[in-house]
Short mmCIF file of C-alpha atoms and ligand atoms in Angstrom, two decimals:
data_model
loop_
_atom_site.label_atom_id
_atom_site.label_comp_id
_atom_site.label_asym_id
_atom_site.label_seq_id
_atom_site.Cartn_x
_atom_site.Cartn_y
_atom_site.Cartn_z
CA MET S 1 22.45 -5.10 -24.20
CA GLY S 2 23.89 -2.24 -22.06
CA HIS S 3 23.77 1.01 -24.07
CA ASN S 4 24.92 2.56 -21.00
CA ASP S 5 28.62 2.95 -21.89
CA ASP S 6 28.47 6.63 -23.01
CA SER S 7 30.38 5.59 -26.44
CA LYS S 8 27.59 3.22 -27.57
CA ARG S 9 24.67 5.87 -26.49
CA ASP S 10 22.23 6.41 -29.55
CA ASP S 11 21.46 10.20 -29.60
CA ALA S 12 18.48 9.82 -32.16
CA ASP S 13 16.83 7.11 -29.89
CA ASP S 14 17.46 9.41 -26.77
CA ARG S 15 15.68 12.42 -28.66
CA GLN S 16 12.85 10.34 -29.57
CA LEU S 17 12.66 8.86 -26.30
CA PHE S 18 13.25 11.68 -23.76
CA ARG S 19 11.89 15.01 -23.12
CA ARG S 20 14.16 17.82 -24.44
CA GLU S 21 14.36 19.79 -21.33
CA PHE S 22 15.34 16.48 -19.26
CA LEU S 23 17.85 15.61 -22.10
CA GLU S 24 19.52 19.01 -21.82
CA ASN S 25 19.97 18.66 -17.94
CA CYS S 26 21.01 14.94 -18.24
CA ARG S 27 24.55 13.63 -16.81
CA ILE S 28 25.91 10.22 -17.69
CA ARG S 29 27.28 9.06 -14.40
CA GLN S 30 28.58 5.52 -14.47
CA GLY S 31 26.60 4.65 -17.28
CA VAL S 32 23.39 5.87 -15.58
CA TYR S 33 21.34 8.73 -17.20
CA SER S 34 21.17 11.00 -14.10
CA PHE S 35 18.33 13.64 -14.08
CA VAL S 36 18.89 14.57 -10.29
CA GLU S 37 20.75 17.46 -8.75
CA GLN S 38 21.79 15.62 -5.47
CA ASP S 39 21.62 11.78 -4.46
CA CYS S 40 18.72 11.07 -2.11
CA ASP S 41 19.89 10.57 1.52
CA PHE S 42 17.28 7.98 2.35
CA TYR S 43 17.35 5.56 -0.87
CA GLU S 44 20.87 5.99 -2.18
CA GLY S 45 22.23 2.31 -1.61
CA HIS S 46 19.39 1.29 0.73
CA TYR S 47 17.83 -1.50 -1.78
CA LYS S 48 19.93 -3.30 -3.79
CA ASN S 49 17.71 -6.25 -4.88
CA ARG S 50 18.41 -8.01 -7.99
CA THR S 51 16.38 -11.18 -9.44
CA LYS S 52 18.98 -13.08 -11.11
CA TYR S 53 17.06 -16.02 -12.61
CA LEU S 54 17.27 -16.72 -16.26
CA PRO S 55 15.47 -19.65 -17.60
CA LYS S 56 17.69 -21.58 -19.99
CA LEU S 57 14.77 -21.74 -22.41
CA ASP S 58 12.11 -19.34 -22.77
CA ARG S 59 9.57 -22.20 -22.30
CA TRP S 60 7.86 -24.55 -19.78
CA PRO S 61 9.54 -26.06 -17.76
CA TYR S 62 12.32 -23.78 -17.71
CA THR S 63 9.67 -20.62 -16.95
CA LEU S 64 8.12 -22.44 -13.94
CA PRO S 65 10.38 -20.34 -11.48
CA LEU S 66 8.94 -17.22 -13.31
CA TRP S 67 5.60 -18.30 -11.77
CA LEU S 68 6.96 -18.79 -8.37
CA ILE S 69 9.49 -15.83 -7.85
CA ASN S 70 7.83 -12.60 -6.28
CA SER S 71 4.29 -13.94 -6.41
CA GLY S 72 4.20 -14.58 -9.99
CA TYR S 73 5.20 -11.39 -10.89
CA LEU S 74 7.80 -12.24 -13.85
CA TRP S 75 5.23 -14.43 -14.98
CA THR S 76 2.53 -12.12 -15.17
CA VAL S 77 4.77 -9.41 -17.04
CA ARG S 78 5.65 -12.31 -19.41
CA ARG S 79 2.19 -13.05 -20.04
CA HIS S 80 0.94 -9.54 -20.80
CA VAL S 81 3.79 -7.85 -22.41
CA PRO S 82 5.35 -9.33 -25.55
CA GLU S 83 9.16 -10.09 -26.29
CA GLY S 84 10.99 -6.95 -27.82
CA SER S 85 8.63 -4.50 -26.08
CA ARG S 86 9.95 -1.24 -24.91
CA VAL S 87 9.47 -1.43 -21.08
CA LEU S 88 10.38 0.70 -17.95
CA GLU S 89 10.93 -0.55 -14.48
CA LEU S 90 9.89 1.91 -11.85
CA GLY S 91 11.99 1.79 -8.42
CA CYS S 92 13.90 -1.15 -10.06
CA ALA S 93 16.86 -1.09 -7.51
CA SER S 94 19.53 -3.73 -9.14
CA GLY S 95 16.69 -4.80 -11.40
CA VAL S 96 15.49 -8.47 -13.15
CA ALA S 97 18.05 -10.05 -15.41
CA TYR S 98 15.19 -11.69 -17.34
CA PHE S 99 13.35 -8.39 -18.29
CA GLY S 100 17.06 -7.36 -19.62
CA GLN S 101 17.13 -10.57 -21.70
CA ARG S 102 13.48 -10.31 -22.96
CA TYR S 103 12.86 -6.53 -23.58
CA ARG S 104 13.97 -3.31 -24.66
CA MET S 105 14.47 -2.56 -20.99
CA MET S 106 14.78 0.56 -18.79
CA GLY S 107 15.10 0.94 -15.32
CA LEU S 108 14.37 4.00 -13.30
CA ASP S 109 15.30 4.54 -9.53
CA LEU S 110 16.40 7.23 -7.15
CA SER S 111 19.62 5.39 -6.23
CA LEU S 112 22.70 5.58 -8.50
CA SER S 113 24.47 2.64 -6.57
CA SER S 114 21.50 0.43 -6.92
CA LEU S 115 21.14 1.27 -10.77
CA GLU S 116 24.82 0.23 -11.09
CA GLY S 117 24.02 -3.52 -10.48
CA VAL S 118 21.81 -3.50 -13.52
CA VAL S 119 23.70 -1.31 -15.93
CA GLN S 120 24.98 -4.32 -17.96
CA ASP S 121 21.59 -5.83 -18.19
CA TYR S 122 19.11 -2.83 -19.22
CA GLU S 123 19.32 -0.82 -22.17
CA ARG S 124 18.99 2.26 -20.11
CA CYS S 125 19.48 2.95 -16.25
CA ILE S 126 17.71 6.56 -15.22
CA GLN S 127 18.50 8.10 -11.98
CA ALA S 128 15.52 10.18 -11.04
CA SER S 129 12.62 10.67 -8.81
CA VAL S 130 9.22 10.06 -10.42
CA MET S 131 8.02 12.91 -8.31
CA GLU S 132 9.46 15.35 -10.83
CA GLY S 133 7.54 13.71 -13.69
CA LEU S 134 8.84 11.09 -16.04
CA PRO S 135 11.59 12.15 -18.24
CA PHE S 136 10.03 10.53 -21.32
CA ASN S 137 8.22 11.89 -24.37
CA ASP S 138 4.38 11.13 -24.80
CA GLY S 139 3.18 7.66 -25.87
CA VAL S 140 6.66 5.91 -26.24
CA LEU S 141 6.04 2.91 -23.60
CA ASP S 142 4.87 -0.30 -24.28
CA ALA S 143 4.53 -1.13 -20.74
CA VAL S 144 5.72 0.11 -17.09
CA VAL S 145 6.19 -2.43 -14.60
CA SER S 146 7.43 -2.42 -10.86
CA SER S 147 7.61 -4.48 -7.61
CA PHE S 148 7.46 -2.96 -4.10
CA PHE S 149 7.80 0.44 -5.42
CA TRP S 150 3.93 1.82 -5.64
CA GLU S 151 3.90 1.81 -1.73
CA HIS S 152 6.80 4.08 -1.70
CA LEU S 153 4.45 7.21 -2.83
CA ASP S 154 1.65 9.10 -0.76
CA GLU S 155 -1.62 9.54 -2.30
CA ALA S 156 -1.05 12.72 -4.11
CA GLY S 157 2.31 11.22 -5.63
CA LYS S 158 0.30 8.04 -6.83
CA ARG S 159 -2.35 10.36 -8.54
CA GLN S 160 0.67 12.24 -10.08
CA LEU S 161 2.40 9.26 -11.46
CA GLY S 162 -0.90 7.70 -12.68
CA SER S 163 -1.41 10.51 -15.11
CA GLU S 164 2.32 10.63 -16.18
CA LEU S 165 2.04 6.82 -16.70
CA ARG S 166 -0.88 7.58 -19.06
CA ARG S 167 0.95 10.28 -21.05
CA VAL S 168 4.02 8.17 -21.72
CA LEU S 169 2.45 4.71 -22.49
CA LYS S 170 1.13 3.99 -25.97
CA PRO S 171 -2.49 3.43 -26.42
CA GLY S 172 -3.35 -0.13 -25.20
CA GLY S 173 -0.07 0.07 -23.05
CA LYS S 174 0.29 -1.93 -19.91
CA VAL S 175 0.79 -1.33 -16.24
CA ILE S 176 1.86 -4.07 -13.91
CA PHE S 177 2.70 -3.65 -10.62
CA LEU S 178 3.12 -5.80 -7.48
CA TYR S 179 3.03 -3.87 -4.09
CA ASP S 180 2.08 -3.85 -0.22
CA ILE S 181 -1.39 -2.67 0.77
CA GLU S 182 -2.99 -1.79 4.07
CA THR S 183 -4.18 -5.29 5.28
CA ASN S 184 -6.97 -6.60 7.52
CA ASN S 185 -5.62 -9.95 7.54
CA PRO S 186 -6.65 -11.24 10.78
CA MET S 187 -3.17 -11.87 12.23
CA ILE S 188 -1.57 -8.86 11.09
CA ARG S 189 -4.81 -6.81 12.38
CA HIS S 190 -4.01 -8.64 16.17
CA PHE S 191 -0.43 -7.53 16.44
CA LYS S 192 -1.36 -4.24 15.02
CA ALA S 193 -4.01 -3.44 17.73
CA GLN S 194 -1.46 -4.73 20.23
CA ASP S 195 1.05 -2.03 19.34
CA GLU S 196 0.17 0.43 16.43
CA ILE S 197 3.44 2.58 17.25
CA LEU S 198 5.34 -0.63 16.53
CA TYR S 199 3.35 -1.64 13.64
CA ARG S 200 3.88 1.90 11.99
CA ARG S 201 7.75 1.60 12.92
CA GLN S 202 8.28 -1.92 11.36
CA PHE S 203 5.90 -1.91 8.37
CA LEU S 204 5.90 1.68 7.28
CA GLU S 205 8.54 4.10 8.45
CA GLY S 206 11.80 1.83 8.30
CA ASP S 207 11.31 1.11 4.74
CA GLY S 208 9.73 4.50 3.47
CA HIS S 209 6.23 2.91 3.13
CA ILE S 210 4.25 6.29 2.95
CA GLY S 211 1.79 4.75 0.69
CA TYR S 212 0.13 1.85 2.60
CA HIS S 213 -3.70 2.22 0.95
CA SER S 214 -6.24 -0.38 0.85
CA SER S 215 -7.00 -2.38 -2.23
CA ALA S 216 -10.15 -0.28 -2.81
CA LYS S 217 -8.17 3.00 -2.39
CA ASN S 218 -5.73 1.93 -4.91
CA GLU S 219 -8.10 0.49 -7.43
CA GLU S 220 -9.98 4.06 -7.17
CA ILE S 221 -6.37 5.90 -7.79
CA PHE S 222 -5.98 3.70 -10.96
CA LEU S 223 -9.38 4.07 -12.11
CA ASP S 224 -9.35 7.78 -11.55
CA ALA S 225 -6.05 7.98 -13.84
CA GLY S 226 -8.11 6.51 -16.78
CA PHE S 227 -7.26 2.99 -16.52
CA VAL S 228 -8.78 -0.28 -17.28
CA ILE S 229 -8.16 -2.86 -14.60
CA LEU S 230 -7.48 -6.01 -16.69
CA ASN S 231 -6.50 -8.27 -13.34
CA ARG S 232 -6.01 -7.86 -9.86
CA CYS S 233 -4.67 -10.41 -7.24
CA GLY S 234 -4.40 -10.46 -3.55
CA PHE S 235 -1.65 -12.40 -1.75
CA GLU S 236 -0.60 -13.35 1.94
CA LYS S 237 -4.23 -13.34 2.97
CA THR S 238 -3.17 -16.23 5.94
CA LEU S 239 -0.77 -16.81 8.36
CA LEU S 240 1.59 -17.78 5.77
CA GLN S 241 3.79 -14.75 4.87
CA SER S 242 7.12 -13.78 3.29
CA PRO S 243 10.06 -14.03 5.49
CA SER S 244 10.24 -10.22 5.58
CA ALA S 245 7.08 -10.16 7.28
CA TYR S 246 8.02 -12.84 10.11
CA THR S 247 11.13 -10.75 10.76
CA LYS S 248 9.04 -7.65 11.72
CA LEU S 249 6.68 -9.49 13.81
CA LYS S 250 9.25 -11.21 15.53
CA ARG S 251 10.06 -7.89 17.15
CA TRP S 252 6.72 -8.00 19.30
CA PRO S 253 7.12 -8.72 23.07
CA GLY S 254 5.85 -11.95 24.52
CA SER S 255 6.10 -15.25 22.53
CA SER S 256 6.36 -13.70 19.03
CA LYS S 257 10.03 -13.97 18.84
CA ARG S 258 10.00 -17.74 19.25
CA TRP S 259 7.21 -18.43 17.00
CA PHE S 260 8.05 -15.90 14.11
CA GLY S 261 11.25 -17.07 14.66
CA ALA S 262 10.65 -20.50 14.06
CA LEU S 263 8.40 -19.49 10.79
CA GLU S 264 11.18 -17.22 9.58
CA TYR S 265 13.81 -20.41 10.02
CA VAL S 266 11.17 -22.48 8.12
CA ALA S 267 11.04 -20.15 5.33
CA LYS S 268 14.81 -19.36 4.73
CA GLY S 269 18.03 -20.81 2.95
CA TRP S 270 16.91 -23.72 0.81
CA ARG S 271 13.63 -24.35 2.57
CA LEU S 272 12.49 -21.07 0.83
CA TYR S 273 11.77 -23.02 -2.31
CA PRO S 274 9.09 -25.69 -1.16
CA TYR S 275 7.95 -22.96 1.37
CA THR S 276 7.30 -20.62 -1.80
CA LEU S 277 5.74 -23.41 -3.97
CA LEU S 278 3.34 -23.82 -0.98
CA MET S 279 2.31 -20.25 -0.58
CA ARG S 280 1.79 -20.25 -4.36
CA LEU S 281 -0.42 -22.98 -4.52
CA LEU S 282 -2.27 -21.84 -1.37
CA ASN S 283 -2.85 -18.47 -3.28
CA ALA S 284 -4.11 -20.25 -6.22
CA SER S 285 -6.60 -22.32 -4.27
CA VAL S 286 -7.53 -21.16 -0.75
CA ASP S 287 -6.76 -17.37 -0.89
CA ARG S 288 -9.45 -17.03 -3.58
CA LEU S 289 -12.13 -17.72 -1.14
CA LEU S 290 -10.72 -15.25 1.39
CA PRO S 291 -11.69 -11.77 1.68
CA ARG S 292 -10.01 -9.22 -0.48
CA GLU S 293 -9.12 -6.98 2.53
CA TRP S 294 -7.12 -9.70 4.15
CA ALA S 295 -4.45 -9.60 1.35
CA ARG S 296 -0.87 -8.05 2.36
CA ILE S 297 0.37 -7.91 -1.04
CA GLU S 298 -1.46 -6.97 -4.27
CA ARG S 299 -0.51 -7.17 -7.99
CA VAL S 300 -2.48 -5.23 -10.66
CA VAL S 301 -2.53 -5.56 -14.57
CA LEU S 302 -3.96 -2.18 -15.83
CA MET S 303 -4.34 -1.18 -19.58
CA LYS S 304 -4.45 2.49 -20.93
CA PRO S 305 -7.54 2.55 -23.16
CA LYS S 306 -7.10 2.38 -27.13
CA GLY S 307 -9.70 5.39 -27.77
CA PRO S 308 -10.23 8.72 -26.13
CA ARG S 309 -10.51 9.14 -22.37
CA SER S 310 -14.25 8.29 -21.32
CA VAL S 311 -16.11 10.70 -18.81
CA GLY S 312 -15.26 9.41 -15.28
CA GLY S 313 -12.02 7.75 -15.80
CA GLY S 314 -11.36 4.17 -16.53
CA ARG S 315 -13.45 1.04 -15.52
CA THR S 316 -12.79 -2.41 -14.50
CA ALA S 317 -12.67 -5.15 -17.26
CA GLY S 318 -15.02 -8.02 -17.48
C1 LIG G 401 11.76 -1.67 -1.96
S1 LIG G 401 12.47 -1.21 -3.17
C2 LIG G 401 11.79 -2.26 -4.47
C3 LIG G 401 13.35 -2.64 -5.22
C4 LIG G 401 12.84 -3.67 -6.37
N1 LIG G 401 11.85 -3.34 -7.21
C5 LIG G 401 12.48 -4.88 -5.55
O1 LIG G 401 11.32 -5.42 -5.90
O2 LIG G 401 12.89 -5.48 -4.94
C6 LIG G 401 12.09 0.53 -3.64
C7 LIG G 401 12.78 1.04 -4.58
O3 LIG G 401 12.19 2.21 -5.11
C8 LIG G 401 12.87 3.43 -5.21
N2 LIG G 401 12.21 4.55 -4.93
C9 LIG G 401 11.53 5.24 -3.77
N3 LIG G 401 11.16 6.06 -4.32
C10 LIG G 401 11.26 6.61 -5.47
C11 LIG G 401 11.04 7.72 -6.37
N4 LIG G 401 10.33 8.92 -5.84
N5 LIG G 401 11.39 7.94 -7.49
C12 LIG G 401 12.25 6.76 -8.04
N6 LIG G 401 12.53 5.65 -7.37
C13 LIG G 401 12.04 5.68 -5.80
C14 LIG G 401 14.17 3.08 -4.24
O4 LIG G 401 15.11 3.73 -4.30
C15 LIG G 401 14.06 1.74 -3.89
O5 LIG G 401 15.16 1.09 -5.00
#
C-alpha cells in the first residue's frame, strides 16, 4: 500500500488516472497529491475521523463488526464492490483502514492534515475540492463511496458532483453514500419547532451541513444525474439516535440536558457496542415499518447504467 511516498509514484498510472491539466498543477505535500492553491480555513484539521477496524480474516464472524459500524456502511461497500476494485472515497478525512486493505483505494478531502492520517493505508490521497471538478479521467473508477460527506454540499454542488461521478465511473460502476438528511423524525421535529435557530446552529451550521435535503430531494438529484438506485435505506427513525445527536439535543433548555445526557451516557464507552447492536437490530425490524421521512440518516447504492443514458435520467431498480 501507500504509493504516497514521492519516490514510489507510478507516473504511467498517474497519467492514466488523472486529467492532464490537474496533473500539471499538482504538488506533492506530505505524500498527498494536492490540487488546491490554499488550505480551507473551515475544514483544515476539523475532521480526523478514522475507522480502524480490520477483520482478522475477511469472512464471517470476523466481518460482523463491518455490519455494525456506521449503520452497516462498510458491510454494504463490501457487498457491492469486489475486492481489488479501484475505489475513491470522497470527504474521507482520515479514512477507513479496511478499504485500504481490500481495494486500490484513493481518498479525497479538502483537509491536508486529515489526509495525513490515511496516507499509509490508501494508494493515493488527494487534497482537492469536489467543487472544482474531480481530477480524474473519464471512466477510470469502479466505485465512489463516502460517509457523512454528501450533506456538506448544497443542491447545486450535489448536481455538479452527480454529473462528475457519472463521468469518472466505468459503466456499471457503483456509488455508495451514507449521509444526514432533513428529517421529519417526531422527536427531532418537536425540538426543531421549539427553537429553529438552535436547531440550525446545532445540526447544520457548526458542522458545515449546507445540504440537509429530504430523502425525496436526494433521490431526485441522483435520478437526474442518470443513476439507477439499487438500494436505499433510512436509519435513526426513532428515539434511539447516535450519541452525536444526543450531544446536540442536550443543549435545548428545560429538562433536555438531563434526559439526553443520560442517553448519551448509555451510548458511550464500552456501552456503545451493545447500544449499536440494538440500533442495528431495530433498523432491520421496526424501522422498516416507519415512514421514510422519519429517517435522520440515509444510505444509497447507485449504479451508472451500462448502456447509453436514457431520456429523463435514471430510474429506481426493481
Ligand atoms: C463529516 S466529515 C466526514 C469524515 C468521514 N468520512 C467520516 O465518516 O467520519 C466531512 C469531510 O468532508 C470534507 N469536505 C467537505 N467539503 C468538501 C469538498 N468540497 N471537497 C472535498 N472534501 C470536502 C471535510 O474536509 C471533511 O473531512
